[in-house]
Structures are given as structure tokens and as C-alpha cells.
Amino acid sequence: MEQASKTITGIGVSPGIAIGKAYLLERGRIPIPYYTLLGAEAVSDEVKRFEDAVNKAEQDLELLKAKVHPDLKEHANVLEVHQMILRDHLLYDETLRLIQTDKLNAHWALIRALMKAQEVFSTVEDEYIQSRVADVHAVGERILRNLSGKEHDALNAIKERVIIVAHDLSPADAAQLQLERTLGLVTDMGGRTSHTSIIARSLGIPAVVGAEVASKQVQMGDIVIVDGTSGNIIINPSEEEISYYYERQDQLETYLKEIRRKSHLPARTEDGFLIKVEANIELLEEVVAVKDNGAEGIGLYRTEFFFMNRTDLPDEEALYNEYRELSELMAPHQVTIRTLDLGAEKLTSWFPKLEETNPALGLRSIRLCLQYRDLFETQIRAILRASAVARNFKLMFPLVSGIGELHEVLGMVRKVQEQLRRQRIPFDDRMPLGVMIEVPSAVAVADLLAKEVDFFSIGTNDLIQYSLAIDRVNEHVAYLYEPLHPGVLRFIKQAVDAGHKAKIPVSICGEMAGEPLYVPILLGLNLDSLSMNPQAVPRVKNLICRSRLKSCRRFVKKILGFRTAREINELLQEMMLKNFPEEFRVFDPSDLIPKGVAHIRRR
Ligand code: PEP
Ligand code: MG
């Protein structure tokens, strides 16, 4: 009798459908012998066994670094971090001490050292440090496997094309993914912007993360379907399900191939209006995806990620090099750099965690920069210096709440420009300066802000959070996170109108911009450009090219008279299915209802 299939749902982070055998990456199931050592000779033998295991781990990591996929070179530094952890005193010295003084066998000593390290880490309430615990464990496991003579590079052991299912995939694991053998990827943990998701997207591997129970439900060798768009994972599908998904896979691939080809052309509406479509990135590795998908520039570079993925505070030179490289990679296209947006849920190891009851309303973003002026000045100097390279930078400031704050920020930029002039260091003195509109008070005074900057970029992720008073990372109120709330739409309209009245361009860079469903509304609200995750570009461009701006304006005029998000949503879906049936035929019709928009920026 055929086994019933089972569907679980996570967050679809890399579009596409994968059908194949599951390869369960099991971690930490190494048999651990426990015994005490008798006599000095046994102790020195055990010390040697431990040192051999560490040396082998070091060599293996070196070999792995050499094999990292060329697109993922940046991620090889995780392997370097692992090499450093191998010799860290918490792990290495402590294990040796336990072997020599407490006469524990190497396995036992190492397990004890790992437990102690975990204790030390757990007292630090820093998300980044916490995330390092996973690295310490990965390194410990590597040594344990060597001590047991076990194959530890399970990813390297894969000999056929499989769907990888894991509880979590560390960046080190993800950097070793063999593209030609990885059909799809599923993890229990992770969010849209976790390293694993970013890597899956840049390699074009269909992926679902945050599936919570996947690694418990899936058995090695099970047939699995992964839908990287809807986030569905079907375990042991029926014959009908398999053929249905093969057909969808075919349609999807044909469709995406076609729209990707066209996405290298400008997005011009049927009635002749050009809309600029750009991409959001967090790391330089994503530039490849930006170009492959036909984005016309970078509308949002979230600079804080470069500060987050490291143990130290980068200095001006490190920042300058990073920004210069980005400028060169993207030239002649424009790059909109956003100054540091740290704080709230975006934390680093080198910045003390603030005890705040309401971090989203706390010392974050531009407020934090204005309190830590050295940090901010260093970043502005690096950006200004890099702006001279190809003169393709625009600079914008997040979470500005009003004119006073804007004046402080602009004052600092002027001060750094003066310093550079005095030092005869070149910079682009015509680099456009803009503000993000993401605080309701900024909408209210948008007319005043517009007179002092060169552009607006609307950050709907935060604008929705603050205007509807919904914590964007709190699943209990996620149902209230409504991008189509009349209040939100009116705010967007008000910001666009104020910008246009002052003759400055207005773009949108929140997740709303990458949702195909919202395209007609954003066009009808008269946005000049849309910036989104790179994979969303082809679908959005395709919809723009098949829309008439004038009809979108009429549509928006009509829905602005509606009273609830629900009414707007209903009419919008009806209109989209009528006007673009083939666009939505290849995707599951339920994709029309954007899922988890509230969670998308969970980090
Ligand atoms: C936004 O708030 O919409 C935005 C683009 O910024 P972030 O998601 O990084 O807060
Ligand atoms: Mg924001």
C-alpha cells in the first residue's frame, strides 16, 4: 500500500521546485567512549591522539577552503574562523588539561570542554556570540569524528543528486555545497536573510528554511518535493503529486527562463512609462544575482551586514575596500548605500547589547549612529572616499524622524567632506543624498524633508511596523501586518506626492516592492523606482511591462476610497487573475496571497 504523503511548510527563500531523494545531514551522532587513563604513558598517548585529531581537522579545513565554489569565496572565511577555534584555549587547552590532570580520555575531555565553552557563551546575551556557539560545536564535532575515525564531511560524501535536509546548515557547510549534486535544500532553522538562504539564492538552488521539524520528519532516502516559492515540502509524495510537480517544475522553468531573458531590458509600461527596477543586497556576493536577474542598480545596500558577520569592528580601510569593490562591480549602474542600520534585532559582537524593553523603538539605526559619532564618521569617510571611484553612489539615511535629525546627519556629512577637502582626498561632491521614509513622523513632514534632500526611499517594512504599531518580528501580531491597510497606502501616497512636489524621485525598497501582487498599486501610486531582492526582479519587470500606468492610477484612485485591507486585497486579486492569468498559472494560485511578509525581515 502506498504511504500517505505529508506536507510541512517553512519559508520559501529561493524559488524553484526540486524533486528528489533526501540526504539527511545528521550531526552529533558520534559514539563517545568514556574512560579514565591509567599511567603516564596512556596520558601521553591520549594527548598525541588528540593532537593528531586536531592536526587532521586543520588539514581538512585547509583542503575544504581550496574547494570552495568560486562564487562563494567570501564564505571561506568561516572555515578560517573554524581553524582559529581549533586552537582556542576554551577548546584546545582545556581538553589537554582534562586529559593530563583529570586523566579523561580525549573524547570525554573534549565533550567536557565543549560543555564548558557553551556555558561561557550562554551567559553572553549577544546574538552574534550565540551564533558562534554553533561554530564551536561544528569544530568540536570535527575533532570528535577524527578521534572516532568517522567520515565528517558528509557533504563531500554525497555521490548523487540529492535534496539536502538538515536541522541547520552552518555557513561553513553551505560554502561546501556541491552545486552539481544539490537539487534543493531544506533546513529547520533560518530565515530569509540567514547566510544559508543567501547562498542558496546566489547559487539558484530551490530552498526552504525555517521548516522547524523537517529534519525529524524526513528520513534518509525519502522522496521529497521542495517548493522554494510557497515554502512547501512534500515528504513521500504520491504518483499524482510527483507528476503534478514535475509539470509545474517544467512550466516554471520555461516561464522563468523567458522572463529572465526579457528582464535585461528596461521596464517600460505598455503606455510608455519607464520604471527603474533595482535590487536590495546585504553582501557583495549577491552582486552576481543582481546582474543575472537584470536589476538596473542597487536600490538598497544594507551596510550593517558587513559589520555583523565578523568578530571585530571594521576600520575605515576595510570599509573603503568593501565599498570601492561594490562601486567597481556595479559601475556604471548606481548603488544606493544606506548608512548603518544597527540595533533592534540587528546586533553585533563588538557592540554592547542594550537592555531595552522596546528595541524597535530604542537606540537603533540613525539614532545609534548619532550617539556613536566616531563610528558613523568612519563609515561616512569610507563611503565618501569610495564615491570617487566610479561616481555611481547615492547615500541614504535610515529611520530619520524629522528635520532636526536630518540636519544633524547632513552636518556630519559636510564636516567629513571638509576634512577630506583639506586632506586633498577625492570624493564625489555631487553624490545624491536621500532619506528613507519609514517613520510616520517622516511622512507627516515629508514636504519639509523633500526640500533638503535629493531623493526619498520608502522603507515599507518599518513604515508598516510603526504606522500599524505591529512589531514586524512578532508572530503573534503578524496577522495585523497589512501592507494593503488603507492607512499604509495613504502614507505611501503622501510621501510620493511630497517628493514629487519638490521634484525629487521617490523609490520603495521594502519587501512590498518585490511582491508581484503589489506591482499595479505601486505603479498607480507613482513610484519612480522599485528595489527588491534580486530574484524578484524578473517577475516584477515582466508585470510592469504588461501594465498600463494610466489604468494602475485609476485602480489606485478607486481602492484609496476603500475602507479595509481585505476589500482592497479582494479586488486586487480578482484584477490580477483576470489580467495576468499566465503569470500566476505557473505559480501556485495561493502564492497570490503574500505569505509571511511580516516575517520576511526576521534576522
Ligand atoms: C524597510 O524598513 O522597509 C527597509 C527596507 O529596511 P530594513 O528592512 O533593513 O529595516
Ligand atoms: Mg527599515
Coordinates of C-alpha atoms and ligand atoms in Angstrom, one line a residue:
M1 CA 0.0 0.0 0.0
E2 CA 1.3 3.4 -0.9
Q3 CA 2.4 5.5 2.1
A4 CA 0.4 8.7 2.6
S5 CA 2.4 11.8 1.7
K6 CA 3.0 14.5 4.3
T7 CA 3.3 18.3 3.7
I8 CA 5.2 20.6 6.0
T9 CA 5.7 24.3 5.4
G10 CA 8.6 26.6 6.0
I11 CA 9.8 29.9 4.4
G12 CA 10.5 29.7 0.7
V13 CA 13.7 31.6 0.3
S14 CA 15.0 30.6 -3.1
P15 CA 12.4 30.0 -5.9
G16 CA 12.1 26.8 -8.0
I17 CA 10.9 23.3 -7.5
A18 CA 13.2 20.4 -6.6
I19 CA 12.1 16.7 -6.7
G20 CA 14.5 14.0 -5.5
K21 CA 15.9 11.8 -2.8
A22 CA 16.5 13.3 0.7
Y23 CA 20.0 13.3 2.1
L24 CA 19.7 13.8 5.8
L25 CA 22.7 15.6 7.2
E26 CA 22.9 14.2 10.6
R27 CA 25.1 15.9 13.1
G28 CA 26.4 14.9 16.5
R29 CA 25.6 11.2 16.5
I30 CA 29.1 10.0 17.1
P31 CA 29.6 7.2 19.7
I32 CA 31.5 8.7 22.6
P33 CA 33.6 6.3 24.8
Y34 CA 34.2 7.4 28.3
Y35 CA 37.1 6.1 30.4
T36 CA 39.9 7.3 32.6
L37 CA 43.5 6.9 31.7
L38 CA 45.8 4.7 33.8
G39 CA 49.5 5.7 33.9
A40 CA 51.7 8.4 32.3
E41 CA 52.1 6.5 29.0
A42 CA 48.3 6.3 28.5
V43 CA 48.1 10.0 29.1
S44 CA 50.8 10.9 26.6
D45 CA 49.3 8.6 24.0
E46 CA 45.9 10.2 24.5
V47 CA 47.5 13.7 24.2
K48 CA 49.1 12.6 20.9
R49 CA 45.8 11.1 19.7
F50 CA 44.0 14.4 20.5
E51 CA 46.7 16.5 18.8
D52 CA 46.6 14.2 15.7
A53 CA 42.9 14.7 15.5
V54 CA 43.2 18.5 15.7
N55 CA 46.0 18.5 13.1
K56 CA 43.9 16.4 10.8
A57 CA 41.0 18.8 11.3
E58 CA 43.3 21.6 10.4
Q59 CA 44.4 20.0 7.2
D60 CA 40.9 19.0 6.2
L61 CA 39.7 22.6 6.7
E62 CA 42.6 23.8 4.5
L63 CA 41.6 21.4 1.8
L64 CA 38.0 22.5 2.1
K65 CA 39.0 26.1 1.7
A66 CA 40.7 25.2 -1.6
K67 CA 37.5 23.5 -2.8
V68 CA 35.1 26.3 -2.1
H69 CA 32.9 27.2 -5.0
P70 CA 34.3 30.3 -6.8
D71 CA 31.1 32.3 -6.2
L72 CA 31.4 31.7 -2.5
K73 CA 34.9 32.7 -1.8
E74 CA 33.8 35.3 0.7
H75 CA 32.3 32.5 2.8
A76 CA 35.6 30.7 3.0
N77 CA 36.4 33.0 6.0
V78 CA 34.1 30.9 8.1
L79 CA 36.5 28.0 7.5
E80 CA 39.2 30.2 8.7
V81 CA 37.3 31.0 11.8
H82 CA 36.9 27.3 12.4
Q83 CA 40.7 26.9 12.0
M84 CA 41.1 29.5 14.7
I85 CA 38.6 27.9 17.0
L86 CA 40.6 24.6 16.8
R87 CA 43.4 26.2 18.8
D88 CA 41.2 28.3 21.0
H89 CA 42.1 27.9 24.7
L90 CA 38.5 27.2 25.6
L91 CA 38.6 24.1 23.5
Y92 CA 42.2 23.1 22.9
D93 CA 44.0 24.0 26.2
E94 CA 41.0 22.9 28.3
T95 CA 40.8 19.5 26.6
L96 CA 44.6 19.0 27.1
R97 CA 44.2 20.0 30.7
L98 CA 41.4 17.5 31.3
I99 CA 43.4 14.7 29.7
Q100 CA 46.6 15.5 31.6
T101 CA 45.2 16.4 35.0
D102 CA 41.8 14.7 35.3
K103 CA 43.1 11.7 33.2
L104 CA 40.0 11.7 31.0
N105 CA 40.1 10.0 27.6
A106 CA 40.2 12.5 24.7
H107 CA 36.5 12.2 23.7
W108 CA 35.3 12.8 27.2
A109 CA 37.7 15.6 27.8
L110 CA 36.6 17.4 24.6
I111 CA 32.9 16.9 25.4
R112 CA 33.6 18.5 28.8
A113 CA 35.5 21.4 27.2
L114 CA 32.6 21.9 24.8
M115 CA 30.1 22.0 27.6
K116 CA 32.1 24.5 29.5
A117 CA 32.5 26.7 26.4
Q118 CA 28.7 26.5 25.9
E119 CA 28.2 27.7 29.5
V120 CA 30.6 30.6 29.0
F121 CA 28.8 31.6 25.8
S122 CA 25.3 31.2 27.2
T123 CA 26.0 33.9 29.8
V124 CA 26.6 36.4 27.0
E125 CA 23.3 37.8 25.7
D126 CA 24.7 38.7 22.3
E127 CA 23.1 37.1 19.3
Y128 CA 26.3 37.1 17.3
I129 CA 28.3 35.4 20.1
Q130 CA 25.4 32.9 20.5
S131 CA 25.7 32.2 16.8
R132 CA 29.4 31.4 17.3
V133 CA 28.3 28.5 19.7
A134 CA 27.3 26.7 16.5
D135 CA 30.8 27.1 15.1
V136 CA 32.4 25.9 18.3
H137 CA 30.2 22.8 18.1
A138 CA 31.0 22.2 14.5
V139 CA 34.7 22.3 15.2
G140 CA 34.3 20.1 18.3
E141 CA 32.3 17.6 16.2
R142 CA 35.1 17.6 13.5
I143 CA 37.7 16.7 16.1
L144 CA 35.4 14.1 17.7
R145 CA 34.8 12.4 14.3
N146 CA 38.6 12.3 13.8
L147 CA 39.1 10.7 17.2
S148 CA 36.4 8.1 16.2
G149 CA 37.9 7.7 12.7
K150 CA 34.5 8.8 11.2
E151 CA 33.9 10.5 7.9
H152 CA 32.9 14.0 8.9
D153 CA 32.5 15.8 5.7
A154 CA 29.1 14.4 5.0
L155 CA 28.6 16.9 2.2
N156 CA 31.7 15.6 0.4
A157 CA 30.4 12.1 0.8
I158 CA 27.4 12.8 -1.3
K159 CA 27.7 11.0 -4.6
E160 CA 24.4 11.6 -6.3
R161 CA 22.0 14.4 -6.9
V162 CA 20.0 14.9 -3.7
I163 CA 17.9 17.3 -1.7
I164 CA 19.8 18.2 1.5
V165 CA 17.8 18.2 4.7
A166 CA 19.4 19.5 7.8
H167 CA 18.4 20.8 11.2
D168 CA 20.7 23.7 10.5
L169 CA 23.4 24.4 7.9
S170 CA 26.3 26.5 9.1
P171 CA 27.8 28.9 6.7
A172 CA 30.8 26.6 6.6
D173 CA 28.6 23.7 5.5
A174 CA 26.7 25.9 3.0
A175 CA 30.0 27.1 1.5
Q176 CA 30.8 23.4 0.7
L177 CA 27.6 22.8 -1.2
Q178 CA 28.3 20.9 -4.4
L179 CA 26.1 22.7 -6.9
E180 CA 26.0 19.8 -9.4
R181 CA 24.8 17.5 -6.6
T182 CA 22.4 19.7 -4.7
L183 CA 18.9 19.7 -6.2
G184 CA 17.4 21.5 -3.2
L185 CA 17.8 22.5 0.3
V186 CA 15.7 22.3 3.5
T187 CA 16.6 23.4 7.0
D188 CA 14.7 23.5 10.2
M189 CA 16.3 26.8 11.2
G190 CA 17.0 30.0 9.5
G191 CA 15.3 33.0 8.0
R192 CA 15.2 34.8 4.7
T193 CA 18.5 36.6 5.3
S194 CA 20.4 33.9 7.0
H195 CA 23.7 33.0 5.3
T196 CA 22.3 29.7 4.0
S197 CA 19.4 31.4 2.3
I198 CA 21.7 34.0 0.7
I199 CA 24.0 31.3 -0.6
A200 CA 21.0 29.2 -1.9
R201 CA 19.7 32.2 -3.7
S202 CA 23.0 33.2 -5.3
L203 CA 23.5 29.6 -6.4
G204 CA 19.9 29.3 -7.7
I205 CA 19.1 26.2 -5.5
P206 CA 15.4 25.9 -4.6
A207 CA 15.4 26.2 -0.8
V208 CA 13.0 26.3 2.2
V209 CA 14.3 27.3 5.6
G210 CA 12.7 27.7 9.0
A211 CA 10.8 24.4 8.4
E212 CA 11.1 23.6 12.1
V213 CA 10.5 19.9 12.1
A214 CA 11.8 18.8 8.6
S215 CA 14.9 17.0 9.8
K216 CA 12.8 15.0 12.2
Q217 CA 10.1 14.1 9.7
V218 CA 12.3 13.3 6.7
Q219 CA 14.2 10.0 6.6
M220 CA 17.4 9.4 4.6
G221 CA 16.4 8.4 1.1
D222 CA 12.8 9.6 1.3
I223 CA 11.5 11.2 -1.9
V224 CA 10.9 14.9 -1.2
I225 CA 9.4 17.8 -3.2
V226 CA 10.7 21.2 -2.3
D227 CA 8.8 24.3 -3.5
G228 CA 11.1 27.2 -2.9
T229 CA 8.3 29.7 -3.7
S230 CA 5.5 28.6 -1.4
G231 CA 7.8 27.0 1.2
N232 CA 6.0 23.6 1.0
I233 CA 7.9 20.4 1.5
I234 CA 6.1 17.2 0.5
I235 CA 7.5 14.1 2.0
N236 CA 6.9 10.8 0.2
P237 CA 4.6 12.3 -2.4
S238 CA 2.0 10.2 -4.3
E239 CA 2.5 9.5 -8.0
E240 CA -0.1 12.2 -8.8
E241 CA 1.8 14.7 -6.7
I242 CA 5.1 13.9 -8.3
S243 CA 3.7 14.3 -11.8
Y244 CA 1.9 17.5 -10.9
Y245 CA 5.1 19.0 -9.5
Y246 CA 7.2 17.8 -12.5
E247 CA 4.7 19.6 -14.7
R248 CA 4.9 22.7 -12.5
Q249 CA 8.7 22.5 -12.5
D250 CA 8.7 22.4 -16.3
Q251 CA 6.3 25.3 -16.6
L252 CA 8.1 27.3 -14.0
E253 CA 11.5 26.8 -15.6
T254 CA 10.3 27.6 -19.1
Y255 CA 8.5 30.7 -17.8
L256 CA 11.4 31.9 -15.6
K257 CA 13.8 31.4 -18.5
E258 CA 11.7 33.5 -20.7
I259 CA 11.1 36.3 -18.3
R260 CA 14.7 36.3 -17.2
R261 CA 15.8 36.9 -20.7
K262 CA 13.5 39.8 -21.1
S263 CA 14.4 41.2 -17.7
H264 CA 17.6 42.6 -19.1
L265 CA 15.6 45.1 -20.9
P266 CA 14.3 48.3 -19.3
A267 CA 10.9 48.0 -17.6
R268 CA 8.6 50.2 -19.7
T269 CA 4.8 50.1 -19.2
E270 CA 2.6 49.4 -22.2
D271 CA 1.8 53.1 -22.3
G272 CA 5.4 54.1 -22.4
F273 CA 6.5 55.0 -18.8
L274 CA 9.9 53.8 -17.6
I275 CA 10.1 52.4 -14.1
K276 CA 13.5 51.7 -12.7
V277 CA 13.9 48.3 -11.1
E278 CA 16.8 47.8 -8.7
A279 CA 17.9 45.2 -6.2
N280 CA 18.5 45.1 -2.4
I281 CA 21.6 43.4 -1.2
E282 CA 23.2 42.7 2.1
L283 CA 26.5 41.2 1.0
L284 CA 28.7 41.7 -2.0
E285 CA 28.3 38.1 -3.1
E286 CA 24.8 39.0 -4.2
V287 CA 26.0 41.2 -7.0
V288 CA 26.1 38.2 -9.3
A289 CA 22.4 37.6 -8.7
V290 CA 21.7 41.3 -9.2
K291 CA 23.2 41.2 -12.6
D292 CA 21.8 37.8 -13.6
N293 CA 18.3 38.9 -12.8
G294 CA 18.5 42.1 -14.8
A295 CA 18.4 44.7 -11.9
E296 CA 19.4 48.1 -13.1
G297 CA 21.3 49.1 -10.0
I298 CA 21.3 48.6 -6.3
G299 CA 18.5 50.5 -4.6
L300 CA 19.5 49.4 -1.1
Y301 CA 22.8 48.1 0.2
R302 CA 22.3 47.2 3.8
T303 CA 25.7 48.0 5.1
E304 CA 25.2 46.7 8.6
F305 CA 25.6 43.1 7.5
F306 CA 29.3 43.7 6.8
F307 CA 29.6 44.8 10.4
M308 CA 27.5 41.9 11.7
N309 CA 29.3 39.0 10.1
R310 CA 32.6 39.5 11.9
T311 CA 34.2 39.4 15.4
D312 CA 35.8 42.8 15.2
L313 CA 34.8 46.4 14.2
P314 CA 36.0 47.1 10.6
D315 CA 38.2 50.1 10.3
E316 CA 38.0 52.8 7.6
E317 CA 40.3 50.9 5.2
A318 CA 38.3 47.7 5.4
L319 CA 35.1 49.7 4.8
Y320 CA 36.6 51.6 2.0
N321 CA 37.8 48.5 0.2
E322 CA 34.4 46.9 0.5
Y323 CA 32.6 50.0 -0.9
R324 CA 35.2 50.5 -3.6
E325 CA 34.8 46.9 -4.8
L326 CA 31.0 47.3 -4.8
S327 CA 31.3 50.5 -6.8
E328 CA 33.6 48.9 -9.4
L329 CA 31.4 45.8 -9.7
M330 CA 28.3 47.8 -10.3
A331 CA 29.6 50.7 -12.4
P332 CA 28.1 52.3 -14.5
H333 CA 25.0 51.4 -12.6
Q334 CA 24.0 53.3 -9.4
V335 CA 24.4 51.9 -5.9
T336 CA 22.3 53.4 -3.1
I337 CA 24.3 52.9 0.1
R338 CA 22.4 53.1 3.3
T339 CA 24.3 54.1 6.4
L340 CA 24.4 51.7 9.4
D341 CA 21.0 50.4 10.5
L342 CA 22.2 48.6 13.5
G343 CA 20.2 48.0 16.7
A344 CA 16.9 46.4 17.5
E345 CA 17.3 42.8 16.1
K346 CA 20.4 43.6 14.2
L347 CA 23.2 43.0 16.6
T348 CA 27.0 42.6 16.5
S349 CA 29.5 41.1 18.9
W350 CA 31.6 44.2 19.2
F351 CA 28.7 46.5 20.1
P352 CA 27.3 46.1 23.6
K353 CA 23.7 44.7 23.7
L354 CA 21.5 47.4 25.1
E355 CA 18.9 46.5 27.7
E356 CA 15.8 47.9 26.1
T357 CA 12.2 47.0 26.7
N358 CA 11.2 48.1 23.2
P359 CA 14.3 47.7 21.0
A360 CA 12.4 48.6 17.8
L361 CA 11.6 51.9 19.4
G362 CA 15.0 52.2 21.0
L363 CA 18.5 53.2 20.2
R364 CA 18.7 51.9 16.7
S365 CA 19.7 53.0 13.2
I366 CA 20.4 56.7 12.7
R367 CA 19.9 57.4 16.4
L368 CA 22.6 55.0 17.3
C369 CA 24.9 56.5 14.7
L370 CA 24.3 60.0 16.1
Q371 CA 25.3 58.8 19.6
Y372 CA 28.4 56.9 18.4
R373 CA 29.7 59.6 16.1
D374 CA 33.2 58.1 15.6
L375 CA 31.7 55.0 14.2
F376 CA 29.4 57.0 12.0
E377 CA 32.1 59.3 10.8
T378 CA 34.4 56.4 9.9
Q379 CA 31.6 55.0 7.8
I380 CA 30.8 58.3 6.1
R381 CA 34.5 58.8 5.3
A382 CA 34.8 55.4 3.8
I383 CA 31.7 55.9 1.7
L384 CA 32.8 59.4 0.5
R385 CA 36.2 58.2 -0.5
A386 CA 34.8 55.2 -2.4
S387 CA 32.3 57.6 -4.1
A388 CA 35.2 59.0 -6.1
V389 CA 35.9 55.6 -7.7
A390 CA 33.1 55.5 -10.3
R391 CA 30.9 58.3 -9.1
N392 CA 27.9 55.9 -9.0
F393 CA 27.0 56.2 -5.3
K394 CA 23.9 57.6 -3.7
L395 CA 23.8 57.8 0.1
M396 CA 20.7 57.4 2.2
F397 CA 20.0 57.6 5.9
P398 CA 17.6 55.2 7.6
L399 CA 14.9 55.9 10.3
V400 CA 15.1 59.7 10.0
S401 CA 12.1 61.0 12.0
G402 CA 12.3 64.7 11.2
I403 CA 14.2 67.8 10.1
G404 CA 16.3 68.1 13.3
E405 CA 17.8 64.7 12.9
L406 CA 18.3 65.3 9.2
H407 CA 20.2 68.5 9.9
E408 CA 22.5 66.7 12.3
V409 CA 23.2 64.0 9.8
L410 CA 23.8 66.4 6.9
G411 CA 26.0 68.4 9.2
M412 CA 28.2 65.4 9.8
V413 CA 28.4 64.7 6.1
R414 CA 29.5 68.3 5.5
K415 CA 32.1 68.0 8.2
V416 CA 33.7 64.9 6.8
Q417 CA 33.6 66.4 3.3
E418 CA 35.5 69.4 4.7
Q419 CA 38.1 67.1 6.3
L420 CA 38.6 65.3 3.0
R421 CA 38.9 68.5 1.1
R422 CA 41.6 69.7 3.5
Q423 CA 43.4 66.4 3.1
R424 CA 43.1 66.6 -0.7
I425 CA 41.3 63.2 -0.7
P426 CA 39.0 62.9 -3.6
F427 CA 35.2 62.3 -3.2
D428 CA 32.1 62.8 -5.3
D429 CA 30.8 66.1 -4.1
R430 CA 27.6 65.6 -6.3
M431 CA 26.7 62.3 -4.7
P432 CA 22.9 62.5 -4.2
L433 CA 21.8 62.4 -0.5
G434 CA 18.5 60.9 0.5
V435 CA 16.3 59.8 3.4
M436 CA 14.4 56.6 4.0
I437 CA 10.8 57.3 4.8
E438 CA 9.9 54.7 7.3
V439 CA 8.7 56.5 10.4
P440 CA 5.2 58.0 10.4
S441 CA 6.5 61.4 11.5
A442 CA 8.8 61.5 8.4
V443 CA 5.6 61.1 6.3
A444 CA 3.9 63.9 8.1
V445 CA 6.9 66.2 7.4
A446 CA 7.8 64.7 4.0
D447 CA 7.2 68.1 2.4
L448 CA 9.9 69.7 4.6
L449 CA 12.4 66.8 4.2
A450 CA 11.9 66.8 0.5
K451 CA 13.3 70.4 0.3
E452 CA 16.6 69.3 1.8
V453 CA 17.4 66.0 0.1
D454 CA 17.9 64.6 -3.4
F455 CA 15.6 61.6 -3.1
F456 CA 13.3 59.6 -0.9
S457 CA 13.3 55.8 -0.5
I458 CA 10.3 54.4 1.3
G459 CA 11.1 51.5 3.7
T460 CA 7.7 49.8 4.0
N461 CA 9.0 47.1 6.3
D462 CA 9.4 49.6 9.0
L463 CA 6.8 52.1 7.9
I464 CA 4.1 49.3 8.2
Q465 CA 5.6 48.3 11.6
Y466 CA 5.5 51.8 13.0
S467 CA 2.3 53.0 11.4
L468 CA 0.2 50.0 12.4
A469 CA 2.1 49.5 15.7
I470 CA 2.9 45.9 14.8
D471 CA 6.3 44.5 15.8
R472 CA 7.5 43.1 12.5
V473 CA 9.2 40.1 14.1
N474 CA 6.4 39.2 16.4
E475 CA 4.4 36.3 15.0
H476 CA 1.5 36.9 17.5
V477 CA 0.6 40.1 15.7
A478 CA 1.7 39.0 12.2
Y479 CA -2.0 38.8 11.1
L480 CA -2.3 42.5 11.6
Y481 CA 0.7 43.3 9.4
E482 CA -1.2 44.5 6.4
P483 CA 0.7 46.2 3.6
L484 CA -2.7 47.0 2.0
H485 CA -4.1 48.7 5.0
P486 CA -5.6 52.0 3.8
G487 CA -3.5 53.8 6.4
V488 CA -0.3 52.4 4.9
L489 CA -1.4 53.2 1.3
R490 CA -2.3 56.7 2.2
F491 CA 1.1 57.2 3.9
I492 CA 2.9 56.0 0.8
K493 CA 0.9 58.3 -1.4
Q494 CA 1.6 61.2 0.9
A495 CA 5.3 60.6 0.8
V496 CA 5.4 60.2 -3.0
D497 CA 3.3 63.3 -3.6
A498 CA 5.5 65.3 -1.3
G499 CA 8.7 64.1 -3.1
H500 CA 7.2 64.9 -6.5
K501 CA 6.0 68.3 -5.5
A502 CA 9.7 69.1 -4.6
K503 CA 10.8 67.4 -7.9
I504 CA 12.8 64.6 -6.3
P505 CA 12.4 60.9 -7.2
V506 CA 10.8 58.5 -4.8
S507 CA 11.5 54.8 -4.7
I508 CA 10.4 52.0 -2.5
C509 CA 12.8 49.4 -1.0
G510 CA 10.7 47.5 1.5
E511 CA 9.6 43.9 0.8
M512 CA 6.4 45.2 -0.7
A513 CA 8.4 46.2 -3.8
G514 CA 9.2 42.6 -4.7
E515 CA 5.7 41.2 -4.3
P516 CA 4.2 40.8 -7.8
L517 CA 0.7 41.3 -6.4
Y518 CA 1.5 44.9 -5.4
V519 CA 3.0 46.0 -8.7
P520 CA -0.2 47.7 -10.0
I521 CA -0.6 49.5 -6.7
L522 CA 3.0 50.8 -6.6
L523 CA 2.8 51.9 -10.2
G524 CA -0.5 53.6 -9.6
L525 CA 1.0 55.4 -6.6
N526 CA 3.5 56.9 -9.0
L527 CA 6.7 55.4 -7.5
D528 CA 9.7 56.2 -9.8
S529 CA 11.7 53.0 -8.9
L530 CA 11.3 49.8 -7.0
S531 CA 14.1 48.0 -5.3
M532 CA 13.7 44.3 -4.2
N533 CA 15.5 41.0 -3.6
P534 CA 17.3 40.2 -6.9
Q535 CA 15.2 37.0 -7.6
A536 CA 12.1 39.1 -7.6
V537 CA 13.3 41.3 -10.4
P538 CA 12.2 39.3 -13.5
R539 CA 8.6 38.7 -12.3
V540 CA 8.2 42.4 -11.3
K541 CA 9.7 43.7 -14.5
N542 CA 7.5 41.4 -16.5
L543 CA 4.4 42.7 -14.8
I544 CA 5.4 46.3 -15.2
C545 CA 6.0 45.8 -19.0
R546 CA 2.5 44.3 -19.3
S547 CA 0.7 47.0 -17.3
R548 CA -0.7 50.4 -18.3
L549 CA 0.3 53.1 -15.9
K550 CA -2.9 55.0 -16.5
S551 CA -5.0 52.0 -15.6
C552 CA -3.0 51.5 -12.5
R553 CA -3.6 55.1 -11.5
R554 CA -7.3 54.6 -12.0
F555 CA -7.2 51.4 -10.0
V556 CA -5.4 53.1 -7.1
K557 CA -7.8 56.0 -7.1
K558 CA -10.6 53.5 -6.7
I559 CA -9.0 51.5 -3.9
L560 CA -7.9 54.5 -2.0
G561 CA -11.7 55.0 -1.3
F562 CA -11.9 51.5 0.2
R563 CA -12.1 51.1 4.0
T564 CA -10.2 47.9 4.7
A565 CA -7.2 45.9 3.6
R566 CA -9.5 43.0 3.0
E567 CA -11.7 44.8 0.4
I568 CA -8.6 46.1 -1.4
N569 CA -7.0 42.7 -1.4
E570 CA -10.1 41.0 -2.9
L571 CA -10.4 43.4 -5.7
L572 CA -6.6 43.3 -6.4
Q573 CA -6.5 39.6 -6.6
E574 CA -9.5 39.5 -8.9
M575 CA -7.9 42.0 -11.2
M576 CA -4.5 40.3 -11.2
L577 CA -6.0 36.9 -12.0
K578 CA -8.0 38.4 -14.8
N579 CA -5.2 40.4 -16.3
F580 CA -2.2 38.1 -15.8
P581 CA -3.6 34.6 -15.7
E582 CA -0.5 33.0 -17.2
E583 CA 1.8 34.8 -14.8
F584 CA 0.0 33.1 -11.9
R585 CA -0.8 29.9 -13.6
V586 CA 2.8 28.6 -13.1
F587 CA 2.9 29.6 -9.5
D588 CA 0.5 28.1 -7.0
P589 CA -2.6 30.3 -7.0
S590 CA -2.2 30.6 -3.3
D591 CA 1.1 32.5 -3.9
L592 CA -1.1 35.4 -4.8
I593 CA -1.5 35.9 -1.1
P594 CA 1.9 37.0 0.0
K595 CA 2.9 34.8 2.9
G596 CA 4.9 35.9 5.9
V597 CA 5.6 39.4 4.6
A598 CA 5.6 40.3 8.3
H599 CA 8.4 37.8 8.9
I600 CA 10.5 38.4 5.9
R601 CA 13.0 40.6 7.5
R602 CA 13.4 38.5 10.6
R603 CA 17.1 38.1 11.3
Ligands
PEP1 C1 12.4 48.8 5.4 O1 12.3 49.1 6.6 O2 11.5 48.7 4.6 C2 13.8 48.6 4.9 C3 14.0 48.5 3.6 O3 14.8 48.5 5.8 P1 15.1 47.2 6.7 O4 14.2 46.1 6.2 O5 16.5 46.9 6.5 O6 14.7 47.7 8.0
MG2 MG 13.9 49.8 7.8

